[in-house]
Amino acid sequence: MGTQENRAPEPRQAVSHAPVVGSASSARDAERAAAEGASTGVHATNFRFPDGFLWGASTSAHQVEGNNTLNDWWAWEQAGKVRVPSGRAADHWNRFAEDFDLAQSLEHNAHRFSLEWSRIEPEEGRWSDEAMAHYRAVLEALHARGIEPVVTLYHYTMPQWMAAKGGWEHPRMERYYARYVKHVLEQLGPLVRWWITLNEPVVQVFKGWLIGQWPPGKVDWAAALKVLRHMLRAHVRAYHVIHDARPDARVSIAKHVLALSADDPRRWSDRLSVRMRSYVFNHLFLDALHTGALRMPGFFWERLPMGRTLDFIGVNYYTRDFVRNSGYDLPGLMGTRSKRDHRQQVGKLNDLGWEVYPEGLAQYLREYARFELPILVTENGVPARDDDDRWVFMFMHLWQVARAIAEGVDVVGYLHWSLLDNYEWADGYGARFGLVEVDFDTLERRVRPSAWKLAHIIRGNEL
Ligand code: FCB
């Protein structure tokens, strides 16, 4: 299992639920007090998280900054490929200091966000001093509040000039990417220890090259495989660029993991597809970076340059799918998402219709312990208009994190998706993922009660 010594949960005395805030003079303090004292409030059980545990939330540039007019997603929106364009999003570009004040008041000691490449390099080879000054100010604002930055270098969006050249299909994409990473490290390296090179590469390949829902909107297995290879190689290069500039850096990808079950557990072909899909969705990319070889038994094999390139494992976890086999070629073996009604087996569905399935998180934390690397939960969250649902989701998933840690898995932090309500890609603004509610007309922020409850857990560092 993990590198951490086995820790059996120690019985503890219940802690007081009284919020530790100076006075209840402000409205926010009053809301906090009400939320923490509510009947669904936190009852300390018997689990302490490890000292130094990273607690916080995640965002990504295109989803919160607003007016990212120079990337491929903006072009995709303008071309009418999605119902709702991102527009000014949550205007985090202008309001980051205020948003970090909220994160600080919510006890966060870590924060994940992404840099927007298209702002940093708006035209090929031209670097924007303004963008760099902005991100330096963002990092300084985090440090000033005692919040450890976790920086994503690439969260789905790419400069339009790069996309016009073929983007991830371009044979030298990894060089363009590495050049951008080098520039970032020269400028911001001293301010950041935790780096994520790519957010959910397999999801991006799936949505962009296999189902055509995201840019560049293709359905092309050969191109998808090429992109997968290029992403792996881009990570490897970036890993070394980051370590050359900052030897103590901690580098990973944010790996999307999806719990999977057979549509019909009695059908061996469905069970086979679960294994195949799980390998491709959940294991192949990390395995390749860990072992230095891209393997798809019976289909392809490729050696990557430069061996092991992960310092920790970033895990994004949301839900479970049921899988139906649809044939015996590669797509058929991967199967399709079952359309059958599994109401008897599933947990509650969230606002986007995804199953709430907390056990999946502990399952993958356990499975990834085989890498013998620290694991950081880089995203976990729920689109929920009803904030009680968010609280229940959070508590049940934190419980699974606690279970995994108690079993010896080295989990070093939990970053909730998301700090703010934001632009949920093709799903627009209806999906409310924020610990902080955003009114998209006035851009006003309002901390949700679940966020105060999480703050209470963070303060005690225990469940
Ligand atoms: C993850 C993405 C993130 C956000 C959440 C809901 O897959 O990384 O950008 O959309 O899902």
Short mmCIF file of N, CA and C in Angstrom, two decimals, residues 56-60 111-113 377-379 415-420 422:
data_model
loop_
_atom_site.label_atom_id
_atom_site.label_comp_id
_atom_site.label_asym_id
_atom_site.label_seq_id
_atom_site.Cartn_x
_atom_site.Cartn_y
_atom_site.Cartn_z
N GLY A 56 -8.52 22.75 0.47
CA GLY A 56 -8.87 23.93 -0.30
C GLY A 56 -9.81 23.59 -1.43
N ALA A 57 -9.73 24.39 -2.49
CA ALA A 57 -10.62 24.21 -3.63
C ALA A 57 -9.86 24.43 -4.92
N SER A 58 -10.49 24.06 -6.03
CA SER A 58 -9.88 24.18 -7.36
C SER A 58 -10.75 25.05 -8.26
N THR A 59 -10.08 25.68 -9.22
CA THR A 59 -10.79 26.36 -10.30
C THR A 59 -9.98 26.14 -11.57
N SER A 60 -10.50 26.60 -12.71
CA SER A 60 -9.66 26.66 -13.91
C SER A 60 -9.92 27.98 -14.61
N HIS A 111 -4.80 26.06 -2.75
CA HIS A 111 -5.73 26.46 -3.80
C HIS A 111 -5.16 26.06 -5.16
N ARG A 112 -5.98 25.37 -5.94
CA ARG A 112 -5.55 24.98 -7.29
C ARG A 112 -6.22 25.88 -8.31
N PHE A 113 -5.43 26.41 -9.23
CA PHE A 113 -6.00 27.20 -10.33
C PHE A 113 -5.15 26.96 -11.56
N VAL A 377 -6.08 14.75 -3.81
CA VAL A 377 -7.38 14.85 -4.47
C VAL A 377 -7.44 16.26 -5.05
N THR A 378 -7.31 16.35 -6.37
CA THR A 378 -7.23 17.66 -7.02
C THR A 378 -8.60 18.20 -7.41
N GLU A 379 -9.61 17.32 -7.47
CA GLU A 379 -11.00 17.75 -7.67
C GLU A 379 -11.94 16.70 -7.11
N LEU A 415 -8.87 18.91 -2.43
CA LEU A 415 -9.24 20.18 -3.03
C LEU A 415 -10.62 20.02 -3.66
N HIS A 416 -11.56 20.77 -3.14
CA HIS A 416 -12.94 20.63 -3.60
C HIS A 416 -13.14 21.37 -4.92
N TRP A 417 -13.89 20.77 -5.83
CA TRP A 417 -14.31 21.48 -7.03
C TRP A 417 -15.70 22.01 -6.76
N SER A 418 -15.88 23.29 -6.63
CA SER A 418 -14.95 24.32 -6.96
C SER A 418 -15.07 25.42 -5.91
N LEU A 419 -14.15 26.37 -5.93
CA LEU A 419 -14.32 27.49 -5.00
C LEU A 419 -15.58 28.28 -5.35
N LEU A 420 -15.78 28.50 -6.66
CA LEU A 420 -16.87 29.38 -7.13
C LEU A 420 -17.80 28.65 -8.08
N ASN A 422 -19.27 28.32 -11.58
CA ASN A 422 -18.46 28.68 -12.75
C ASN A 422 -19.05 28.15 -14.05
#
